[in-house]
Short mmCIF file of C-alpha atoms and ligand atoms in Angstrom, two decimals:
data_model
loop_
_atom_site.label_atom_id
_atom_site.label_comp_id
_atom_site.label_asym_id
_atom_site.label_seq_id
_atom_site.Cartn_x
_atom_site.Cartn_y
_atom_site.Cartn_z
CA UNK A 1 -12.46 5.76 -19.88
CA UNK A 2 -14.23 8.33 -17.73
CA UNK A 3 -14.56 11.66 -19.45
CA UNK A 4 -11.19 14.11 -18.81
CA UNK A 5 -12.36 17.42 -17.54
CA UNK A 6 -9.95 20.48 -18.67
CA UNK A 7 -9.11 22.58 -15.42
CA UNK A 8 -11.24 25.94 -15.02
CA UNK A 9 -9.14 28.95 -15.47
CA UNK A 10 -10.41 31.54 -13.46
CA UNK A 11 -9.21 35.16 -13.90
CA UNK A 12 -8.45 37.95 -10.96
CA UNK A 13 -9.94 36.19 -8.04
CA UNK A 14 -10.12 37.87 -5.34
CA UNK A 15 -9.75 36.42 -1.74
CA UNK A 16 -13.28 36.76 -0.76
CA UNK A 17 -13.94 34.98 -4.22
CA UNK A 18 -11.63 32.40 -3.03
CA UNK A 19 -12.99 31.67 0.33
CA UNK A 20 -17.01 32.38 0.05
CA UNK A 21 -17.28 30.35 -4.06
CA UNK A 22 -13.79 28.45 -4.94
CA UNK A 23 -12.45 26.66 -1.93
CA UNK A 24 -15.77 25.50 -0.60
CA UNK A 25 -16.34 22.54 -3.69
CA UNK A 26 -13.02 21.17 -3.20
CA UNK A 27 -11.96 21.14 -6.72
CA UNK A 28 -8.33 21.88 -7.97
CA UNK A 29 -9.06 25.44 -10.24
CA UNK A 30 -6.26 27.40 -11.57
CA UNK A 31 -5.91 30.93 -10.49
CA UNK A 32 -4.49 33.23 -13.26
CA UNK A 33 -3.60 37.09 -13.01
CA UNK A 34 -2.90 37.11 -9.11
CA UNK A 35 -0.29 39.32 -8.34
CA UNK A 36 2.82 36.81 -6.94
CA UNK A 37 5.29 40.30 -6.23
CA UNK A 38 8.14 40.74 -8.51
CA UNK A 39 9.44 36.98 -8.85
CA UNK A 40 7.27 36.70 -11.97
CA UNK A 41 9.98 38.97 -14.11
CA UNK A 42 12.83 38.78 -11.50
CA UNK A 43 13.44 34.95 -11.63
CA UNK A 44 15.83 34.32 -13.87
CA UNK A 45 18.44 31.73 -14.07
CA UNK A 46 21.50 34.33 -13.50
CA UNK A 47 19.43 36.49 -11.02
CA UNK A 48 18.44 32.59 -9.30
CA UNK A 49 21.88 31.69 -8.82
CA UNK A 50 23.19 35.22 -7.27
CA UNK A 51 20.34 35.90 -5.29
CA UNK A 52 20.02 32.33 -4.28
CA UNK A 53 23.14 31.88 -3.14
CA UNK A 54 25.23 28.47 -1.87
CA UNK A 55 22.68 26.90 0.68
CA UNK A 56 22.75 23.24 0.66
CA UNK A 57 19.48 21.44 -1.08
CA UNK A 58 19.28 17.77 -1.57
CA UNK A 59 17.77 16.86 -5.00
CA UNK A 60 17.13 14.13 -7.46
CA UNK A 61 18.81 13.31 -10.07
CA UNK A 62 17.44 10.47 -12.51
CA UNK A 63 18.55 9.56 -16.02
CA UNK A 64 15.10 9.35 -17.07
CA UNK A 65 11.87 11.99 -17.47
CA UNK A 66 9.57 10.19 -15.49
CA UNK A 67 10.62 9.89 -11.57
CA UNK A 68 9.68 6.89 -9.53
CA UNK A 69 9.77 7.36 -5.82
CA UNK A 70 8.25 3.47 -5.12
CA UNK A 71 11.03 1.79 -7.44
CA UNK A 72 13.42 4.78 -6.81
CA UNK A 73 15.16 5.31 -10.39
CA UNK A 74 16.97 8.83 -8.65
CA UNK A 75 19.58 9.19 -6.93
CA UNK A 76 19.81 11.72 -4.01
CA UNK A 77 22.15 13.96 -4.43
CA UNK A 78 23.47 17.44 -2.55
CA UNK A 79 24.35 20.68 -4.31
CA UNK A 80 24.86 24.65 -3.59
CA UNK A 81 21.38 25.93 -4.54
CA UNK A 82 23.00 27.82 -7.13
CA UNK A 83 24.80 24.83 -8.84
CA UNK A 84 21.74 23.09 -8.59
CA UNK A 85 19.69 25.71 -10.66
CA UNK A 86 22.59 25.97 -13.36
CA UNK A 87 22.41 22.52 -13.65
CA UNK A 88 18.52 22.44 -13.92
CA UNK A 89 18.36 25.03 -16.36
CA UNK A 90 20.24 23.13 -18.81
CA UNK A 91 19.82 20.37 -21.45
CA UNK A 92 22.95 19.35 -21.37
CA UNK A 93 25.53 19.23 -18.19
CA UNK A 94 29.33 19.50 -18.32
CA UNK A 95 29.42 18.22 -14.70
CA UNK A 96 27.02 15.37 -13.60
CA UNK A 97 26.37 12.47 -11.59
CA UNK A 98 25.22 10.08 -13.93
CA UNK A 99 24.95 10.81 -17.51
CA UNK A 100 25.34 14.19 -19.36
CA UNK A 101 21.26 14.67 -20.16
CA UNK A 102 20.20 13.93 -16.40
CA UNK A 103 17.48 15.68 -14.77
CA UNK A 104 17.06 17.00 -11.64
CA UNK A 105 14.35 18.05 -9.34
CA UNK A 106 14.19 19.89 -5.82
CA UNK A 107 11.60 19.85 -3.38
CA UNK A 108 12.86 21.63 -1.12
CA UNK A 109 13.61 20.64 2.85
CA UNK A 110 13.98 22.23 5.74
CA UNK A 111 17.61 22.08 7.63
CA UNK A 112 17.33 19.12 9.50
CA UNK A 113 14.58 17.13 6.74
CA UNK A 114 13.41 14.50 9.54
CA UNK A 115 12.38 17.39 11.87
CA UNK A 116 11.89 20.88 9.81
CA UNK A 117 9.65 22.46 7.69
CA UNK A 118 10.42 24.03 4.32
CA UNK A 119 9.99 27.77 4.39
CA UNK A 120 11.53 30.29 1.89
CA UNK A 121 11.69 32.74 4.25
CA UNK A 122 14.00 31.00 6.55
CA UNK A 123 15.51 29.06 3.67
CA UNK A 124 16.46 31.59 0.92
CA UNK A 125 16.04 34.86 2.39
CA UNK A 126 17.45 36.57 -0.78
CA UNK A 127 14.54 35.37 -2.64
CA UNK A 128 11.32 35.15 -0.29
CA UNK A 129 11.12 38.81 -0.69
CA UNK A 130 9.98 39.11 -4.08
CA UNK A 131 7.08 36.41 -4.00
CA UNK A 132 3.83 37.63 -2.58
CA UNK A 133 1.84 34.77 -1.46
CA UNK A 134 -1.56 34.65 -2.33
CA UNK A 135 -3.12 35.75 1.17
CA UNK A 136 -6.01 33.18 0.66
CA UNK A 137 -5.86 31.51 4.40
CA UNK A 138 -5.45 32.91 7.64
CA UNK A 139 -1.93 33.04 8.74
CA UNK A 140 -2.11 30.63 11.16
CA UNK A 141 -2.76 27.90 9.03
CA UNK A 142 0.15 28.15 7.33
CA UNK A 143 2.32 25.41 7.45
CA UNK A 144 5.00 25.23 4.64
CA UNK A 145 6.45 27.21 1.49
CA UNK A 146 8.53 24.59 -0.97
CA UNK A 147 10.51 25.66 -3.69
CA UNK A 148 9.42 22.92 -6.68
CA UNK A 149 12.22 23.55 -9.59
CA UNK A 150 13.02 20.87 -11.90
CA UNK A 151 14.54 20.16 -15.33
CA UNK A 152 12.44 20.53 -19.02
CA UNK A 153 10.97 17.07 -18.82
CA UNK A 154 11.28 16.09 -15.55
CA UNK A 155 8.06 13.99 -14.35
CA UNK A 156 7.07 13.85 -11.25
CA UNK A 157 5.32 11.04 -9.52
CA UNK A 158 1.20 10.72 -8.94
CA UNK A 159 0.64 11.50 -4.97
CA UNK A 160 -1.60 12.61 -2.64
CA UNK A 161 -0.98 15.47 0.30
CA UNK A 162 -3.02 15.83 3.47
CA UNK A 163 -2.46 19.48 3.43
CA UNK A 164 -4.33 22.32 0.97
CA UNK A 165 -2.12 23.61 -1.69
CA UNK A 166 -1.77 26.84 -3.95
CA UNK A 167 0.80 25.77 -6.31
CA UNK A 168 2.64 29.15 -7.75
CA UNK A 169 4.16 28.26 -11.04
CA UNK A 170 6.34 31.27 -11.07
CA UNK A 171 8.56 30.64 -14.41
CA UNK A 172 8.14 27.92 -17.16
CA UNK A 173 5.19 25.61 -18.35
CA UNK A 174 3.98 22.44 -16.47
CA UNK A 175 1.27 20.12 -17.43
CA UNK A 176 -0.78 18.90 -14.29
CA UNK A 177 -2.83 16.35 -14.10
CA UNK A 178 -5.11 15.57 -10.98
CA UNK A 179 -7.51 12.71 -10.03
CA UNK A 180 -10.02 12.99 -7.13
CA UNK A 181 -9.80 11.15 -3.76
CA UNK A 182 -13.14 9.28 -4.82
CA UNK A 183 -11.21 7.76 -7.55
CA UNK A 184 -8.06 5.98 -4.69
CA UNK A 185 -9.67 2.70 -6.04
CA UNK A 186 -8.31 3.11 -9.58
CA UNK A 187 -5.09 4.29 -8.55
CA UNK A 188 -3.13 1.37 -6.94
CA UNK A 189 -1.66 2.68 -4.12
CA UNK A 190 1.46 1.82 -2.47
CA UNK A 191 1.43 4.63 0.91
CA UNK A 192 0.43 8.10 -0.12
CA UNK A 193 1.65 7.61 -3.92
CA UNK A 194 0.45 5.41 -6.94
CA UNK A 195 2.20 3.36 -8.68
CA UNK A 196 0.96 4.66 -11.85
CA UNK A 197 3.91 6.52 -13.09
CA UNK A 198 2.31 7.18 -16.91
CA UNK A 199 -0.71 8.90 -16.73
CA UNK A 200 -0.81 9.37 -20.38
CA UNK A 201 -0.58 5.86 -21.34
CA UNK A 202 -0.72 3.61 -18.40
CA UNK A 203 0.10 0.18 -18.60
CA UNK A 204 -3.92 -1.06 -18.67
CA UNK A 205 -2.88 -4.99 -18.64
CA UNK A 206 -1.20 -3.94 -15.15
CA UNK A 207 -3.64 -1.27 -13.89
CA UNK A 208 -7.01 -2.93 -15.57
CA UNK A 209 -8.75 -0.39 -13.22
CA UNK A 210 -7.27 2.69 -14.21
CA UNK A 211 -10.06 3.15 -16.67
CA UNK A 212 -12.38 4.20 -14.31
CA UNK A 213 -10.80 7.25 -13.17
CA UNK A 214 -11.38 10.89 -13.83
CA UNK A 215 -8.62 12.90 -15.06
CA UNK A 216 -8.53 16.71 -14.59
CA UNK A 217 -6.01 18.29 -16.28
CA UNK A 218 -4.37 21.60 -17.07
CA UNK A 219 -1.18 23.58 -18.34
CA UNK A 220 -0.09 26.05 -16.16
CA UNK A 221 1.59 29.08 -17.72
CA UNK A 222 3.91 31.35 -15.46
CA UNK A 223 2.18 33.08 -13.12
CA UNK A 224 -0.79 31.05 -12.56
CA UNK A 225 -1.62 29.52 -9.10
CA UNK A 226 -3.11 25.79 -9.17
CA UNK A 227 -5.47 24.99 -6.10
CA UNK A 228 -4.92 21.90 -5.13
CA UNK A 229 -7.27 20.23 -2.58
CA UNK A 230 -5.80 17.77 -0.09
CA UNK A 231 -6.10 14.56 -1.07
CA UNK A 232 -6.31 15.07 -4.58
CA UNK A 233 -3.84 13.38 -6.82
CA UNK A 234 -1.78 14.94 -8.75
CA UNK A 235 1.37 14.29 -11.39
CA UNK A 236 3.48 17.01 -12.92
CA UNK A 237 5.13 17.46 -15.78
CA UNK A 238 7.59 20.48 -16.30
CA UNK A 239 7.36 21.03 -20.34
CA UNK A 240 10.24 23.60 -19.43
CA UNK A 241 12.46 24.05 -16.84
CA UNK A 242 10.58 25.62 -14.46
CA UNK A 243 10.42 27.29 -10.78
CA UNK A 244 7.36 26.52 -8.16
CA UNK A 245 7.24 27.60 -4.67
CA UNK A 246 3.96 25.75 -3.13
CA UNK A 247 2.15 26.50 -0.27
CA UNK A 248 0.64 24.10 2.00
CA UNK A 249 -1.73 24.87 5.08
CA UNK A 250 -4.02 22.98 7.84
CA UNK A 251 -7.49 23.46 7.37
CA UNK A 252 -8.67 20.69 10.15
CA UNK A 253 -7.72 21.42 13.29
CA UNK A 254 -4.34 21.23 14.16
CA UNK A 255 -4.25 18.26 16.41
CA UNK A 256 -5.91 16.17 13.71
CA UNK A 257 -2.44 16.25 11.61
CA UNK A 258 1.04 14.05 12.70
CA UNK A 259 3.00 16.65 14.74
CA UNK A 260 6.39 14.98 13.48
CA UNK A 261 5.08 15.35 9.82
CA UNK A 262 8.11 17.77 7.61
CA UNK A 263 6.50 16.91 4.40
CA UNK A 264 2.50 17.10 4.99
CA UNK A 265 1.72 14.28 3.62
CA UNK A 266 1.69 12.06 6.53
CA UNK A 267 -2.32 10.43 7.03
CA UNK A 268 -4.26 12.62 9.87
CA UNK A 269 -3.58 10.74 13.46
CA UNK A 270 -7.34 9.28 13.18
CA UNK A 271 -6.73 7.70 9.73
CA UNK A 272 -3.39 6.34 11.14
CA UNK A 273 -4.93 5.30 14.78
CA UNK A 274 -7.58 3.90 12.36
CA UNK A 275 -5.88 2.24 9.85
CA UNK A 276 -3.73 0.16 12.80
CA UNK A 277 -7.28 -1.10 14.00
CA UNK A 278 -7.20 -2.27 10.75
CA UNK A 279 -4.09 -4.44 10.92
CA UNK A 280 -5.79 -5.75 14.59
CA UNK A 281 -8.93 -7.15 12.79
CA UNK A 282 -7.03 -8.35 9.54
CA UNK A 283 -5.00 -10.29 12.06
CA UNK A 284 -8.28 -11.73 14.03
CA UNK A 285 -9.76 -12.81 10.90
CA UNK A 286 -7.14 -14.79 10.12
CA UNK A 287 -7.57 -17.11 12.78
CA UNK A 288 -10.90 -18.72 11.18
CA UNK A 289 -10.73 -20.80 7.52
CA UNK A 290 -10.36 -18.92 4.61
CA UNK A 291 -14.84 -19.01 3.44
CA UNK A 292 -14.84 -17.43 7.06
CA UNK A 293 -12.24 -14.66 6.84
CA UNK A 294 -13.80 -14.00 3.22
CA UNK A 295 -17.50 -13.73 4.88
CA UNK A 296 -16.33 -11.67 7.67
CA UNK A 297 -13.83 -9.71 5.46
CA UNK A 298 -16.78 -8.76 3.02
CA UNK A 299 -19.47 -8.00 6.00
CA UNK A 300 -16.66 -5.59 7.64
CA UNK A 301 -16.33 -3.72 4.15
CA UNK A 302 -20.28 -3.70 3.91
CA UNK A 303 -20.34 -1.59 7.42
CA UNK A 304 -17.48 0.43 6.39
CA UNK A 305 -19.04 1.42 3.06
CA UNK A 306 -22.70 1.70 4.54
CA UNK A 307 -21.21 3.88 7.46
CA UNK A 308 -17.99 6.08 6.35
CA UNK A 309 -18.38 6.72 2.85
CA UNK A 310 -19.64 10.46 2.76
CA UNK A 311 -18.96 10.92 -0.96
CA UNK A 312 -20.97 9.80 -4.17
CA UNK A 313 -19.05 7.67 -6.35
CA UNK A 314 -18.83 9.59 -9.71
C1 LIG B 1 2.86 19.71 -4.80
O1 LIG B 1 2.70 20.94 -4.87
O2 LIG B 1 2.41 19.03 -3.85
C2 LIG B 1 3.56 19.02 -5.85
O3 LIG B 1 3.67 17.82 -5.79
C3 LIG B 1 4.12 19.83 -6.96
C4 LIG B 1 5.18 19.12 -7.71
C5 LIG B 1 5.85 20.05 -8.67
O4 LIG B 1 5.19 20.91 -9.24
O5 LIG B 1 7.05 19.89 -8.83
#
């Protein structure tokens, strides 16, 4: 087991901080003592649900802590926004959909989810008011603001995102845990998530390579901002119910991301132009015996590894 590195915790930053000593290494940091407006004190459950109001948000609802998006153990389901936090909020539900203990968890859409963007702004206009944003990209790079508010418990599944993140933990506790893109070998991947659900105590007989990972972890306490680096994996845990609005913005150049991408986490065009050339010469080796397509399989990975691989393994 690789050593675990505790996050850095790094007080006051200011943007210039930010942008000339923080972003550059590409490493998740959490950002305490930024001011995030008013929602820090004004987010309550009652003041959630008035303020909030009845707009429609799809969310998941699971029986279990620890969410699965490969095997899908949720069900999707609709509520008023309000409802939904009420729900959230509590331990125990006099109205649910599958057991009285269920959890929930919204990440939050846009109105039409195949084609729009999540934005508080446009979204919940009662609330986007009292959050101030951390101003630490240009405003043209902004691409999405997500509410993130789940039930105490509620785990949520270890994925990657193409975009950069500030994740604002504006009210309860949530454990994070992050692994680096280096480390995509130890992670066994099924699209842009892993199917590592357990972080904590991963099923090694199944995931053998897991060991070899580094894990960076944190708590976040209400009010700090978690950087997280696109690419980067990460897994949350809400040790209470808790309310997140997350930020995501471009910082390749804008052609380089999928245009019909709502989530951002949809592989840059090259990655997905490349990854179909892929497919092309998995198919052509296949036409040769299997010591050939092994030979030619291995050489092609050589090339790859001698050519494309930028970063030093850790
Ligand atoms: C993200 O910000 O990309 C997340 O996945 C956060 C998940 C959460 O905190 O609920």
């Amino acid at each position: 087991m690789k050593r675990h590195v505790n996050l850095s915790i790094l007080n006051g930053i200011t943007k210039d901080e930010f942008t000339s000593k923080i972003y550059p290494k590409r490493e998740p940091v959490i950002l305490r003592g930024l001011d995030l407006g008013p929602c820090t004190t004004r987010w309550t459950v009652p003041y959630l649900t008035q303020a909030g109001g009845s707009y429609e948000v799809k969310v998941h609802v699971s029986s279990v802590c620890e969410m699965d998006f490969i095997n899908k153990n949720f069900l999707y389901r609709s509520l008023p926004f309000n409802e939904f936090v009420q729900r959230a909020s509590e331990q125990h539900h006099k109205d649910f959909f599958i057991d009285a203990t269920e959890k929930y968890y919204l990440r939050a859409l846009g109105h039409d989810p195949r084609k729009d963007v999540a934005n508080i702004s446009v979204h919940f206009p009662g609330l986007a008011g009292d959050i101030s944003i951390p101003e630490f990209f240009e405003p043209s790079q902004f691409f999405s603001s997500v509410f993130r508010i789940a039930s105490k418990g509620a785990q949520i599944w270890t994925h990657y995102d193409v975009m950069d993140n500030l994740l604002i933990q504006v009210t309860g506790r949530k454990k994070v845990v992050l692994f680096p893109p280096t480390d995509v070998d130890f992670l066994y991947m099924s699209g842009d998530k892993s199917r590592i659900l357990n972080v904590d105590s991963p099923d090694l007989e199944k995931f053998p390579k897991f060991v070899h990972a580094q894990r960076f972890e944190g708590t976040l306490e209400p009010g700090d901002v978690l950087f997280i680096p696109a690419l980067w994996f990460h897994n949350m845990t809400y040790l209470d119910f808790g309310v997140a609005v997350n930020v995501f913005w471009r910082h390749m150049e804008a052609r380089l991301y999928d245009s019909k991408d709502p989530y951002g986490n949809k592989d840059p065009v090259p990655a997905q132009r490349a990854s179909q050339i892929v497919d092309r010469a998995l198919k052509a080796l296949e036409e040769m015996p299997s010591e050939y397509q092994d030979f030619y399989a291995r050489r092609l990975c050589d090339r790859i590894r001698a050519k494309a691989f930028t970063q030093e393994d850790k």
